[in-house]
Amino acid sequence: MKQAAMLATLWLAANAVVHGAEVEVGQKDMKFSRWRIVVKVGDTVSFKNDDTVSHNIFSLSEAKTFDLGSYQPGQSRKVTFNKPGMVEVECAVHPSMHMTVEVQK
Ligand SMILES: [Cu+2]
């Protein structure tokens, strides 16, 4: 029983290590700080509003559809990518804002 509990603990610890990295992509001057990033399945991207206006980051891509809603300068919202593919990221407030997240296996 003790051994089972220890194995479970080790399994959880191993999984925690495998868990994805976190990458930050800022928004400033109505632009994304990166126009393209490559992440792995399980990674999280933190979209940080470093601007003076609100942004509403979203994607309609098949690999990841999300809508972070409108959020204020200084705030950030996170998305975890759990499927490989190309994710086109846009801002609902500023149609000129665009970037791509390539999610690799
Ligand atoms: Cu915007």
PDB file of C-alpha atoms and ligand atoms in Angstrom:
ATOM      1  CA  MET A   1       0.000   0.000   0.000  1.00  0.00           C
ATOM      2  CA  LYS A   2       2.801   2.355   0.978  1.00  0.00           C
ATOM      3  CA  GLN A   3       4.594   1.461  -2.224  1.00  0.00           C
ATOM      4  CA  ALA A   4       1.491   2.185  -4.289  1.00  0.00           C
ATOM      5  CA  ALA A   5       1.175   5.608  -2.687  1.00  0.00           C
ATOM      6  CA  MET A   6       4.829   6.300  -3.387  1.00  0.00           C
ATOM      7  CA  LEU A   7       4.477   5.207  -7.010  1.00  0.00           C
ATOM      8  CA  ALA A   8       1.449   7.459  -7.375  1.00  0.00           C
ATOM      9  CA  THR A   9       3.470  10.366  -5.973  1.00  0.00           C
ATOM     10  CA  LEU A  10       6.336   9.643  -8.370  1.00  0.00           C
ATOM     11  CA  TRP A  11       3.900   9.410 -11.277  1.00  0.00           C
ATOM     12  CA  LEU A  12       2.392  12.799 -10.370  1.00  0.00           C
ATOM     13  CA  ALA A  13       5.862  14.336 -10.015  1.00  0.00           C
ATOM     14  CA  ALA A  14       6.915  12.953 -13.404  1.00  0.00           C
ATOM     15  CA  ASN A  15       3.761  14.321 -15.019  1.00  0.00           C
ATOM     16  CA  ALA A  16       4.339  17.730 -13.480  1.00  0.00           C
ATOM     17  CA  VAL A  17       7.761  17.831 -15.120  1.00  0.00           C
ATOM     18  CA  VAL A  18       6.332  16.821 -18.498  1.00  0.00           C
ATOM     19  CA  HIS A  19       3.710  19.547 -18.205  1.00  0.00           C
ATOM     20  CA  GLY A  20       4.044  22.359 -20.679  1.00  0.00           C
ATOM     21  CA  ALA A  21       6.112  25.455 -20.596  1.00  0.00           C
ATOM     22  CA  GLU A  22       4.650  28.928 -20.485  1.00  0.00           C
ATOM     23  CA  VAL A  23       5.442  31.525 -23.124  1.00  0.00           C
ATOM     24  CA  GLU A  24       4.442  35.182 -22.927  1.00  0.00           C
ATOM     25  CA  VAL A  25       3.206  37.135 -25.931  1.00  0.00           C
ATOM     26  CA  GLY A  26       2.595  40.822 -25.276  1.00  0.00           C
ATOM     27  CA  GLN A  27       0.325  43.309 -26.970  1.00  0.00           C
ATOM     28  CA  LYS A  28       1.688  46.815 -27.378  1.00  0.00           C
ATOM     29  CA  ASP A  29       0.957  49.679 -29.802  1.00  0.00           C
ATOM     30  CA  MET A  30      -1.861  47.492 -31.136  1.00  0.00           C
ATOM     31  CA  LYS A  31       0.564  44.785 -32.212  1.00  0.00           C
ATOM     32  CA  PHE A  32       1.571  41.388 -30.867  1.00  0.00           C
ATOM     33  CA  SER A  33       5.134  41.281 -29.525  1.00  0.00           C
ATOM     34  CA  ARG A  34       5.769  38.174 -31.655  1.00  0.00           C
ATOM     35  CA  TRP A  35       4.261  37.495 -35.062  1.00  0.00           C
ATOM     36  CA  ARG A  36       4.945  33.771 -34.887  1.00  0.00           C
ATOM     37  CA  ILE A  37       5.856  31.360 -32.113  1.00  0.00           C
ATOM     38  CA  VAL A  38       6.370  27.609 -31.982  1.00  0.00           C
ATOM     39  CA  VAL A  39       5.168  25.717 -28.915  1.00  0.00           C
ATOM     40  CA  LYS A  40       4.621  22.078 -28.003  1.00  0.00           C
ATOM     41  CA  VAL A  41       1.322  20.366 -27.225  1.00  0.00           C
ATOM     42  CA  GLY A  42       0.572  21.100 -23.564  1.00  0.00           C
ATOM     43  CA  ASP A  43       2.330  24.473 -23.556  1.00  0.00           C
ATOM     44  CA  THR A  44       0.544  27.584 -22.374  1.00  0.00           C
ATOM     45  CA  VAL A  45       0.742  31.031 -23.917  1.00  0.00           C
ATOM     46  CA  SER A  46       0.098  33.996 -21.674  1.00  0.00           C
ATOM     47  CA  PHE A  47      -1.272  36.902 -23.717  1.00  0.00           C
ATOM     48  CA  LYS A  48      -0.270  40.015 -21.793  1.00  0.00           C
ATOM     49  CA  ASN A  49      -1.824  43.374 -22.489  1.00  0.00           C
ATOM     50  CA  ASP A  50       1.117  45.823 -22.303  1.00  0.00           C
ATOM     51  CA  ASP A  51      -0.857  48.422 -24.201  1.00  0.00           C
ATOM     52  CA  THR A  52      -2.860  51.505 -23.266  1.00  0.00           C
ATOM     53  CA  VAL A  53      -6.096  50.072 -24.700  1.00  0.00           C
ATOM     54  CA  SER A  54      -8.140  46.892 -24.170  1.00  0.00           C
ATOM     55  CA  HIS A  55      -7.715  43.884 -26.422  1.00  0.00           C
ATOM     56  CA  ASN A  56      -9.873  40.836 -27.128  1.00  0.00           C
ATOM     57  CA  ILE A  57      -7.669  37.992 -28.272  1.00  0.00           C
ATOM     58  CA  PHE A  58      -9.324  35.066 -30.006  1.00  0.00           C
ATOM     59  CA  SER A  59      -8.846  32.292 -32.536  1.00  0.00           C
ATOM     60  CA  LEU A  60     -11.199  30.364 -34.779  1.00  0.00           C
ATOM     61  CA  SER A  61      -8.550  27.845 -35.837  1.00  0.00           C
ATOM     62  CA  GLU A  62      -9.382  24.170 -35.777  1.00  0.00           C
ATOM     63  CA  ALA A  63      -6.322  23.331 -33.679  1.00  0.00           C
ATOM     64  CA  LYS A  64      -7.551  25.735 -30.989  1.00  0.00           C
ATOM     65  CA  THR A  65     -10.667  27.856 -30.853  1.00  0.00           C
ATOM     66  CA  PHE A  66     -10.787  30.338 -27.998  1.00  0.00           C
ATOM     67  CA  ASP A  67     -11.990  33.792 -27.034  1.00  0.00           C
ATOM     68  CA  LEU A  68     -10.257  35.527 -24.126  1.00  0.00           C
ATOM     69  CA  GLY A  69     -12.821  38.333 -24.000  1.00  0.00           C
ATOM     70  CA  SER A  70     -11.937  41.985 -23.629  1.00  0.00           C
ATOM     71  CA  TYR A  71      -9.265  42.746 -21.057  1.00  0.00           C
ATOM     72  CA  GLN A  72      -7.556  45.849 -19.742  1.00  0.00           C
ATOM     73  CA  PRO A  73      -3.955  47.059 -19.916  1.00  0.00           C
ATOM     74  CA  GLY A  74      -1.796  45.266 -17.353  1.00  0.00           C
ATOM     75  CA  GLN A  75      -3.882  42.090 -17.415  1.00  0.00           C
ATOM     76  CA  SER A  76      -2.969  38.814 -19.050  1.00  0.00           C
ATOM     77  CA  ARG A  77      -4.979  35.761 -20.009  1.00  0.00           C
ATOM     78  CA  LYS A  78      -3.726  32.269 -20.723  1.00  0.00           C
ATOM     79  CA  VAL A  79      -4.438  29.619 -23.307  1.00  0.00           C
ATOM     80  CA  THR A  80      -3.167  26.033 -23.204  1.00  0.00           C
ATOM     81  CA  PHE A  81      -2.660  24.429 -26.595  1.00  0.00           C
ATOM     82  CA  ASN A  82      -3.553  20.742 -26.517  1.00  0.00           C
ATOM     83  CA  LYS A  83      -3.653  19.823 -30.196  1.00  0.00           C
ATOM     84  CA  PRO A  84      -0.977  20.114 -32.891  1.00  0.00           C
ATOM     85  CA  GLY A  85      -1.570  22.522 -35.771  1.00  0.00           C
ATOM     86  CA  MET A  86      -1.455  26.142 -36.839  1.00  0.00           C
ATOM     87  CA  VAL A  87      -3.427  28.572 -34.734  1.00  0.00           C
ATOM     88  CA  GLU A  88      -4.169  32.002 -36.207  1.00  0.00           C
ATOM     89  CA  VAL A  89      -4.574  34.479 -33.375  1.00  0.00           C
ATOM     90  CA  GLU A  90      -6.396  37.785 -33.833  1.00  0.00           C
ATOM     91  CA  CYS A  91      -7.866  40.659 -31.859  1.00  0.00           C
ATOM     92  CA  ALA A  92     -11.598  41.323 -32.119  1.00  0.00           C
ATOM     93  CA  VAL A  93     -11.066  45.041 -31.414  1.00  0.00           C
ATOM     94  CA  HIS A  94      -8.169  45.618 -33.832  1.00  0.00           C
ATOM     95  CA  PRO A  95      -8.486  43.672 -37.112  1.00  0.00           C
ATOM     96  CA  SER A  96      -4.889  44.540 -38.063  1.00  0.00           C
ATOM     97  CA  MET A  97      -3.560  42.477 -35.125  1.00  0.00           C
ATOM     98  CA  HIS A  98      -2.518  39.013 -36.120  1.00  0.00           C
ATOM     99  CA  MET A  99      -0.037  36.336 -35.090  1.00  0.00           C
ATOM    100  CA  THR A 100       0.442  32.600 -35.506  1.00  0.00           C
ATOM    101  CA  VAL A 101       1.048  29.907 -32.907  1.00  0.00           C
ATOM    102  CA  GLU A 102       2.462  26.725 -34.386  1.00  0.00           C
ATOM    103  CA  VAL A 103       1.711  23.847 -32.026  1.00  0.00           C
ATOM    104  CA  GLN A 104       4.018  20.875 -32.517  1.00  0.00           C
ATOM    105  CA  LYS A 105       3.575  17.321 -31.222  1.00  0.00           C
TER     106      LYS A 105
HETATM  107 CU    CU B   1      -6.517  44.634 -29.912  1.00  0.00          CU
END
